[in-house]
Amino acid sequence: MKTVRYYGTEDVRIEDIPEPELVDGSVKIAPAFNGLCGSDLSLFFSGPLPPAPTDSEPHALSGEVLPVVFGHEFSGVVTEVAHDVDHVQVGDRVVVEPLMVDGTCWACQQGQYNLCEQMGFIGISGRGGGMAQSIVVEKRWVHPIGDMALEEGALIEPLAVALNAVKRAGAIEGETAVVGGGGPIGQLVTAVLKAKGLNVILSEVSAARQQIAKDAGYADRIVDPTEESLLNVVHDATDGVGAAFAFDCAGVEVVFNQMFEVVRPTGHVEIVAVYPEAIMFAVADALTMQERTMGSSIGYANVHSEAIELVRSGKLNVCQFISSVIEMDDVVDQGLRKLRDAGETEVKILVKIDQ
């Protein structure tokens, strides 16, 4: 079968490998579309970092070393099911929660498997990936999507990231929320907040990303903080009180601190972006003296069904966030390199899987 395989820094190859075999408790899927993600970009340009294995150090759960099949944001069609699978059948459209967990650590036992001590990702850590003509997945991770378009299905995984962040923050209908950063996850967080009935102010400096947000229509107000005061805009929108919630989706220190400036006393700031290095943070001013709270979220746990329903119900249209669809053979030049060089004009690039 045809695959896209990751070997290391700037080394992705189109290769034919044997098709995986069905085992007990599993589902065989023919992937249809796979979204490219910031994690894929980092792996390609910066090299393997956990949870990816290296060419000599296998991942603890998959036992695999590089190369691995790439791709973790994918939809597809069921082609075969094991005898002990009854929630999907051949021909069903599905999406996959692309996780591998040990099931025994404290987090897993609490149902927070996204915090598993040995967390791995299908399409990063091994066990196949979405950029292949076939994959076999443990049945617990396979979610039916009914008649949803397979292109839409490929965005359920990043949508689940956004939904998990909003739920972790405890967002309340009718309140005002500020989203800092209009990249793919910031756009999806904005959409989820609006679908849940909040008033949303998006802060983004890129004109291209501002336009994407305008076209999507989920933000009640879009602010370029280099051109006008985000604090003043939020105060005007909240009668001088401040926002109840703020979401840092940028991963930039100035945005991090700005989110605390715009939330009201007892407000909440949720960190969705990943910070690879330490930043300066005035705890007393930002948190203590205003009794604000801060949380953070990573990935998702137990939210895929709700994410699917948000799309199926029509409350959220993810199609408008699909900015390009490319072929498997073009994944490097028209996908990964394009995201790096012209990322502000792209939200989600989908790779169409040859079948």
Tab-separated table of C-alpha atoms in Angstrom:
chain	number	residue	atom	x	y	z
A	1	MET	CA	0.000	0.000	0.000
A	2	LYS	CA	1.073	3.579	-0.629
A	3	THR	CA	2.171	5.594	2.411
A	4	VAL	CA	3.852	8.818	3.467
A	5	ARG	CA	6.596	7.868	5.929
A	6	TYR	CA	8.590	10.084	8.282
A	7	TYR	CA	12.317	9.339	8.589
A	8	GLY	CA	13.537	12.460	10.400
A	9	THR	CA	14.502	16.075	9.764
A	10	GLU	CA	13.222	17.144	6.327
A	11	ASP	CA	12.993	13.508	5.309
A	12	VAL	CA	9.523	12.309	4.321
A	13	ARG	CA	9.181	9.625	1.652
A	14	ILE	CA	6.415	8.105	-0.437
A	15	GLU	CA	6.804	4.356	-0.008
A	16	ASP	CA	4.959	1.096	-0.557
A	17	ILE	CA	4.729	-1.115	2.521
A	18	PRO	CA	2.618	-4.170	3.392
A	19	GLU	CA	-0.996	-3.561	4.362
A	20	PRO	CA	-1.654	-4.054	8.095
A	21	GLU	CA	-3.634	-7.087	9.235
A	22	LEU	CA	-6.827	-6.993	11.283
A	23	VAL	CA	-6.535	-8.308	14.852
A	24	ASP	CA	-9.073	-8.904	17.617
A	25	GLY	CA	-10.660	-5.725	18.919
A	26	SER	CA	-9.678	-3.642	15.918
A	27	VAL	CA	-11.063	-1.897	12.853
A	28	LYS	CA	-9.449	-1.610	9.429
A	29	ILE	CA	-9.943	1.765	7.769
A	30	ALA	CA	-9.177	3.226	4.358
A	31	PRO	CA	-8.160	6.825	5.170
A	32	ALA	CA	-9.706	9.471	2.904
A	33	PHE	CA	-8.286	12.808	4.090
A	34	ASN	CA	-5.532	13.729	6.519
A	35	GLY	CA	-4.992	17.222	7.902
A	36	LEU	CA	-1.516	18.645	8.341
A	37	CYS	CA	-0.788	19.900	11.840
A	38	GLY	CA	1.749	22.098	13.598
A	39	SER	CA	3.168	18.944	15.181
A	40	ASP	CA	3.884	17.530	11.714
A	41	LEU	CA	5.590	20.786	10.804
A	42	SER	CA	7.806	20.722	13.897
A	43	LEU	CA	8.788	17.109	13.341
A	44	PHE	CA	9.634	17.707	9.695
A	45	PHE	CA	11.738	20.829	10.144
A	46	SER	CA	13.159	20.308	13.651
A	47	GLY	CA	13.520	16.553	13.849
A	48	PRO	CA	12.013	13.864	16.078
A	49	LEU	CA	10.966	14.917	19.574
A	50	PRO	CA	8.741	12.952	21.970
A	51	PRO	CA	6.270	11.422	21.477
A	52	ALA	CA	8.022	10.540	18.202
A	53	PRO	CA	10.629	7.783	18.385
A	54	THR	CA	14.082	8.118	16.868
A	55	ASP	CA	15.862	5.714	14.554
A	56	SER	CA	17.393	4.009	17.589
A	57	GLU	CA	15.014	4.698	20.512
A	58	PRO	CA	11.557	3.158	20.128
A	59	HIS	CA	8.400	4.632	21.573
A	60	ALA	CA	7.508	2.918	24.841
A	61	LEU	CA	4.057	1.778	23.725
A	62	SER	CA	4.387	1.185	19.993
A	63	GLY	CA	7.855	-0.342	20.237
A	64	GLU	CA	8.614	1.237	16.868
A	65	VAL	CA	11.568	3.291	15.684
A	66	LEU	CA	11.706	5.578	12.649
A	67	PRO	CA	10.465	5.508	9.979
A	68	VAL	CA	6.776	5.711	10.875
A	69	VAL	CA	3.726	6.401	8.745
A	70	PHE	CA	2.809	10.080	9.069
A	71	GLY	CA	-0.573	11.629	9.848
A	72	HIS	CA	-2.877	11.785	12.869
A	73	GLU	CA	-5.813	14.025	11.799
A	74	PHE	CA	-7.759	11.744	9.493
A	75	SER	CA	-11.120	10.453	8.372
A	76	GLY	CA	-11.861	7.328	6.406
A	77	VAL	CA	-14.163	4.434	5.576
A	78	VAL	CA	-14.305	1.125	7.435
A	79	THR	CA	-13.169	-1.776	5.255
A	80	GLU	CA	-13.098	-4.616	7.791
A	81	VAL	CA	-14.023	-5.182	11.439
A	82	ALA	CA	-12.954	-7.816	13.941
A	83	HIS	CA	-15.540	-10.280	15.283
A	84	ASP	CA	-15.754	-8.401	18.602
A	85	VAL	CA	-16.516	-4.962	17.107
A	86	ASP	CA	-20.164	-3.926	17.033
A	87	HIS	CA	-20.296	-0.099	17.032
A	88	VAL	CA	-19.175	0.300	13.411
A	89	GLN	CA	-19.510	-1.815	10.300
A	90	VAL	CA	-17.983	-2.047	6.850
A	91	GLY	CA	-18.782	1.071	4.810
A	92	ASP	CA	-19.187	3.404	7.783
A	93	ARG	CA	-17.516	6.799	7.676
A	94	VAL	CA	-15.340	7.247	10.737
A	95	VAL	CA	-12.743	9.395	12.435
A	96	VAL	CA	-10.012	8.243	14.769
A	97	GLU	CA	-8.846	9.470	18.127
A	98	PRO	CA	-5.178	8.917	17.232
A	99	LEU	CA	-3.923	7.911	20.664
A	100	MET	CA	-1.966	5.156	22.311
A	101	VAL	CA	-2.067	4.947	26.102
A	102	ASP	CA	-0.941	2.475	28.722
A	103	GLY	CA	-4.311	2.320	30.495
A	104	THR	CA	-2.645	1.703	33.856
A	105	CYS	CA	-1.230	5.060	35.021
A	106	TRP	CA	-3.154	7.333	37.407
A	107	ALA	CA	-4.349	9.671	34.625
A	108	CYS	CA	-5.682	6.813	32.508
A	109	GLN	CA	-7.465	5.335	35.516
A	110	GLN	CA	-9.201	8.693	36.040
A	111	GLY	CA	-10.350	8.802	32.432
A	112	GLN	CA	-7.855	11.565	31.568
A	113	TYR	CA	-6.002	9.416	29.084
A	114	ASN	CA	-4.671	12.500	27.274
A	115	LEU	CA	-2.324	12.851	30.247
A	116	CYS	CA	-1.037	9.274	30.093
A	117	GLU	CA	2.517	8.933	31.388
A	118	GLN	CA	3.522	7.092	28.209
A	119	MET	CA	1.295	8.965	25.755
A	120	GLY	CA	1.826	8.249	22.095
A	121	PHE	CA	0.102	9.262	18.867
A	122	ILE	CA	-0.854	7.154	15.900
A	123	GLY	CA	0.884	8.808	12.954
A	124	ILE	CA	3.717	10.138	15.124
A	125	SER	CA	4.747	7.339	17.476
A	126	GLY	CA	3.923	4.408	15.214
A	127	ARG	CA	1.012	1.974	14.669
A	128	GLY	CA	0.390	3.324	11.192
A	129	GLY	CA	-0.961	6.727	10.283
A	130	GLY	CA	-3.529	8.644	8.299
A	131	MET	CA	-1.312	9.090	5.263
A	132	ALA	CA	-1.645	5.496	4.139
A	133	GLN	CA	-4.119	3.542	2.065
A	134	SER	CA	-4.988	1.369	5.050
A	135	ILE	CA	-4.668	1.409	8.825
A	136	VAL	CA	-5.767	-0.888	11.645
A	137	VAL	CA	-6.919	0.886	14.813
A	138	GLU	CA	-8.018	-0.334	18.236
A	139	LYS	CA	-11.826	-0.185	18.325
A	140	ARG	CA	-12.064	2.234	21.291
A	141	TRP	CA	-10.519	5.008	19.192
A	142	VAL	CA	-12.871	4.705	16.195
A	143	HIS	CA	-15.865	7.083	16.056
A	144	PRO	CA	-18.653	6.885	13.433
A	145	ILE	CA	-19.624	10.203	11.807
A	146	GLY	CA	-22.746	9.181	9.898
A	147	ASP	CA	-23.169	10.997	6.600
A	148	MET	CA	-20.709	13.782	7.464
A	149	ALA	CA	-18.419	14.651	4.552
A	150	LEU	CA	-15.050	12.968	4.908
A	151	GLU	CA	-13.350	16.323	4.356
A	152	GLU	CA	-15.180	17.625	7.429
A	153	GLY	CA	-14.267	14.507	9.340
A	154	ALA	CA	-10.577	15.236	8.946
A	155	LEU	CA	-11.064	18.357	11.094
A	156	ILE	CA	-12.720	16.577	14.015
A	157	GLU	CA	-9.358	15.908	15.694
A	158	PRO	CA	-8.237	19.576	15.871
A	159	LEU	CA	-11.822	20.552	16.691
A	160	ALA	CA	-11.627	18.183	19.669
A	161	VAL	CA	-8.516	20.053	20.857
A	162	ALA	CA	-10.461	23.328	20.781
A	163	LEU	CA	-13.539	21.822	22.407
A	164	ASN	CA	-11.473	20.278	25.195
A	165	ALA	CA	-9.930	23.684	25.948
A	166	VAL	CA	-13.324	25.407	26.082
A	167	LYS	CA	-14.755	22.713	28.356
A	168	ARG	CA	-11.703	22.800	30.633
A	169	ALA	CA	-12.152	26.557	31.007
A	170	GLY	CA	-15.776	26.142	32.052
A	171	ALA	CA	-17.034	28.611	29.450
A	172	ILE	CA	-20.546	29.915	30.207
A	173	GLU	CA	-23.200	30.890	27.665
A	174	GLY	CA	-23.788	34.626	27.428
A	175	GLU	CA	-20.378	35.609	28.764
A	176	THR	CA	-17.599	37.327	26.814
A	177	ALA	CA	-14.413	35.489	25.863
A	178	VAL	CA	-11.201	36.758	24.272
A	179	VAL	CA	-9.120	34.528	22.026
A	180	GLY	CA	-5.482	35.499	21.544
A	181	GLY	CA	-4.162	34.174	18.240
A	182	GLY	CA	-5.984	33.350	15.011
A	183	GLY	CA	-4.058	30.295	13.870
A	184	PRO	CA	-5.879	27.005	13.213
A	185	ILE	CA	-6.596	26.226	16.870
A	186	GLY	CA	-7.467	29.860	17.678
A	187	GLN	CA	-9.982	29.883	14.831
A	188	LEU	CA	-11.525	26.633	16.067
A	189	VAL	CA	-11.639	27.810	19.702
A	190	THR	CA	-13.441	30.936	18.462
A	191	ALA	CA	-15.934	28.781	16.575
A	192	VAL	CA	-16.591	26.495	19.549
A	193	LEU	CA	-17.105	29.456	21.889
A	194	LYS	CA	-19.632	31.009	19.510
A	195	ALA	CA	-21.400	27.651	19.090
A	196	LYS	CA	-21.731	27.524	22.875
A	197	GLY	CA	-23.336	30.950	22.982
A	198	LEU	CA	-20.525	33.247	24.107
A	199	ASN	CA	-19.636	36.665	22.753
A	200	VAL	CA	-16.164	36.308	21.240
A	201	ILE	CA	-13.409	38.844	20.609
A	202	LEU	CA	-10.480	37.560	18.549
A	203	SER	CA	-7.083	39.272	18.780
A	204	GLU	CA	-4.816	38.666	15.777
A	205	VAL	CA	-2.096	40.759	14.122
A	206	SER	CA	-2.056	38.996	10.740
A	207	ALA	CA	-4.302	40.600	8.129
A	208	ALA	CA	-4.661	37.258	6.365
A	209	ARG	CA	-5.837	35.504	9.519
A	210	GLN	CA	-8.147	38.396	10.337
A	211	GLN	CA	-9.772	37.912	6.951
A	212	ILE	CA	-10.145	34.174	7.543
A	213	ALA	CA	-11.924	34.939	10.809
A	214	LYS	CA	-14.158	37.524	9.124
A	215	ASP	CA	-15.121	35.037	6.429
A	216	ALA	CA	-15.854	32.339	9.033
A	217	GLY	CA	-18.096	34.718	10.953
A	218	TYR	CA	-17.690	33.311	14.471
A	219	ALA	CA	-15.935	36.290	16.087
A	220	ASP	CA	-18.170	39.153	17.200
A	221	ARG	CA	-15.184	41.497	17.020
A	222	ILE	CA	-11.735	41.073	15.461
A	223	VAL	CA	-8.944	43.237	16.822
A	224	ASP	CA	-5.440	43.963	15.566
A	225	PRO	CA	-3.723	44.771	18.886
A	226	THR	CA	-0.961	46.668	17.078
A	227	GLU	CA	-3.546	49.077	15.680
A	228	GLU	CA	-5.986	49.510	18.574
A	229	SER	CA	-6.133	48.741	22.277
A	230	LEU	CA	-7.469	45.262	22.938
A	231	LEU	CA	-8.090	46.288	26.546
A	232	ASN	CA	-10.259	49.228	25.460
A	233	VAL	CA	-12.221	47.070	23.020
A	234	VAL	CA	-12.907	44.477	25.730
A	235	HIS	CA	-13.915	47.154	28.226
A	236	ASP	CA	-16.293	48.704	25.716
A	237	ALA	CA	-17.843	45.300	25.039
A	238	THR	CA	-18.279	44.475	28.733
A	239	ASP	CA	-19.274	47.851	30.216
A	240	GLY	CA	-15.814	48.240	31.684
A	241	VAL	CA	-15.860	44.944	33.586
A	242	GLY	CA	-13.582	42.777	31.448
A	243	ALA	CA	-14.013	39.395	29.827
A	244	ALA	CA	-15.009	36.341	31.840
A	245	PHE	CA	-12.666	34.078	29.862
A	246	ALA	CA	-9.545	34.382	27.748
A	247	PHE	CA	-7.746	31.757	25.674
A	248	ASP	CA	-4.074	31.984	24.745
A	249	CYS	CA	-3.784	30.223	21.385
A	250	ALA	CA	-0.695	32.109	20.204
A	251	GLY	CA	2.236	30.822	22.255
A	252	VAL	CA	3.758	34.302	22.445
A	253	GLU	CA	4.710	35.906	25.771
A	254	VAL	CA	3.107	39.255	25.025
A	255	VAL	CA	-0.195	37.537	24.204
A	256	PHE	CA	0.034	35.388	27.330
A	257	ASN	CA	0.279	38.452	29.536
A	258	GLN	CA	-2.313	40.368	27.537
A	259	MET	CA	-4.913	37.680	28.230
A	260	PHE	CA	-4.650	38.418	31.964
A	261	GLU	CA	-5.044	42.130	31.330
A	262	VAL	CA	-8.396	41.700	29.599
A	263	VAL	CA	-10.131	39.313	32.007
A	264	ARG	CA	-12.157	40.683	34.883
A	265	PRO	CA	-11.536	39.967	38.570
A	266	THR	CA	-12.205	36.235	39.207
A	267	GLY	CA	-11.940	35.687	35.435
A	268	HIS	CA	-10.240	32.663	33.924
A	269	VAL	CA	-7.374	32.345	31.432
A	270	GLU	CA	-6.910	29.033	29.595
A	271	ILE	CA	-3.529	28.302	28.009
A	272	VAL	CA	-4.039	26.309	24.829
A	273	ALA	CA	-0.727	27.156	23.139
A	274	VAL	CA	2.393	25.144	23.941
A	275	TYR	CA	5.374	27.108	25.263
A	276	PRO	CA	8.702	25.348	24.639
A	277	GLU	CA	10.597	27.804	26.849
A	278	ALA	CA	9.989	29.685	30.118
A	279	ILE	CA	8.412	33.143	29.999
A	280	MET	CA	8.070	36.031	32.477
A	281	PHE	CA	4.819	36.085	34.426
A	282	ALA	CA	3.834	38.471	37.255
A	283	VAL	CA	1.832	36.103	39.468
A	284	ALA	CA	0.623	38.650	42.004
A	285	ASP	CA	-0.631	41.211	39.491
A	286	ALA	CA	-2.058	38.721	37.000
A	287	LEU	CA	-3.606	36.220	39.404
A	288	THR	CA	-3.496	36.795	43.136
A	289	MET	CA	-4.614	40.400	43.505
A	290	GLN	CA	-7.621	39.815	41.247
A	291	GLU	CA	-8.363	36.243	42.321
A	292	ARG	CA	-8.196	35.151	38.708
A	293	THR	CA	-7.632	31.539	37.783
A	294	MET	CA	-5.403	29.997	35.133
A	295	GLY	CA	-5.707	26.610	33.500
A	296	SER	CA	-4.220	24.762	30.578
A	297	SER	CA	-5.282	21.998	28.265
A	298	ILE	CA	-3.543	19.528	26.016
A	299	GLY	CA	-5.163	17.362	23.398
A	300	TYR	CA	-8.522	15.868	24.372
A	301	ALA	CA	-10.225	13.144	26.338
A	302	ASN	CA	-13.820	11.986	25.998
A	303	VAL	CA	-14.934	14.853	23.721
A	304	HIS	CA	-14.918	13.381	20.213
A	305	SER	CA	-18.615	12.490	20.277
A	306	GLU	CA	-19.521	16.061	21.216
A	307	ALA	CA	-17.193	17.467	18.559
A	308	ILE	CA	-18.848	15.270	15.932
A	309	GLU	CA	-22.313	16.399	17.073
A	310	LEU	CA	-21.323	20.087	16.877
A	311	VAL	CA	-20.621	19.588	13.175
A	312	ARG	CA	-23.507	17.227	12.422
A	313	SER	CA	-26.002	19.578	14.118
A	314	GLY	CA	-24.919	22.491	11.951
A	315	LYS	CA	-23.815	24.592	14.923
A	316	LEU	CA	-20.316	24.709	13.503
A	317	ASN	CA	-19.149	24.586	9.885
A	318	VAL	CA	-15.581	23.304	9.669
A	319	CYS	CA	-15.475	23.272	5.864
A	320	GLN	CA	-14.613	26.966	5.796
A	321	PHE	CA	-11.353	26.187	7.601
A	322	ILE	CA	-10.155	23.876	4.817
A	323	SER	CA	-7.827	26.103	2.836
A	324	SER	CA	-6.187	23.581	0.456
A	325	VAL	CA	-6.508	19.949	-0.599
A	326	ILE	CA	-3.375	18.309	-1.986
A	327	GLU	CA	-2.243	14.890	-3.201
A	328	MET	CA	-0.045	12.485	-1.226
A	329	ASP	CA	2.836	13.038	-3.660
A	330	ASP	CA	2.773	16.780	-2.902
A	331	VAL	CA	2.831	16.574	0.889
A	332	VAL	CA	6.293	18.137	1.245
A	333	ASP	CA	6.280	21.023	-1.239
A	334	GLN	CA	2.580	21.884	-1.306
A	335	GLY	CA	1.945	20.885	2.292
A	336	LEU	CA	4.710	21.131	4.870
A	337	ARG	CA	6.859	23.723	3.130
A	338	LYS	CA	3.828	25.768	2.138
A	339	LEU	CA	2.621	25.838	5.749
A	340	ARG	CA	6.020	27.097	6.854
A	341	ASP	CA	6.445	29.693	4.121
A	342	ALA	CA	2.858	30.884	3.663
A	343	GLY	CA	1.216	29.640	6.841
A	344	GLU	CA	-0.759	32.805	7.532
A	345	THR	CA	-2.889	32.251	4.439
A	346	GLU	CA	-3.605	28.624	5.335
A	347	VAL	CA	-5.773	27.223	8.089
A	348	LYS	CA	-5.962	23.507	7.358
A	349	ILE	CA	-4.324	21.739	4.447
A	350	LEU	CA	-5.817	18.337	3.761
A	351	VAL	CA	-3.947	15.509	2.088
A	352	LYS	CA	-6.239	13.395	-0.111
A	353	ILE	CA	-5.292	9.765	0.302
A	354	ASP	CA	-5.000	7.713	-2.889
A	355	GLN	CA	-7.466	4.819	-2.978
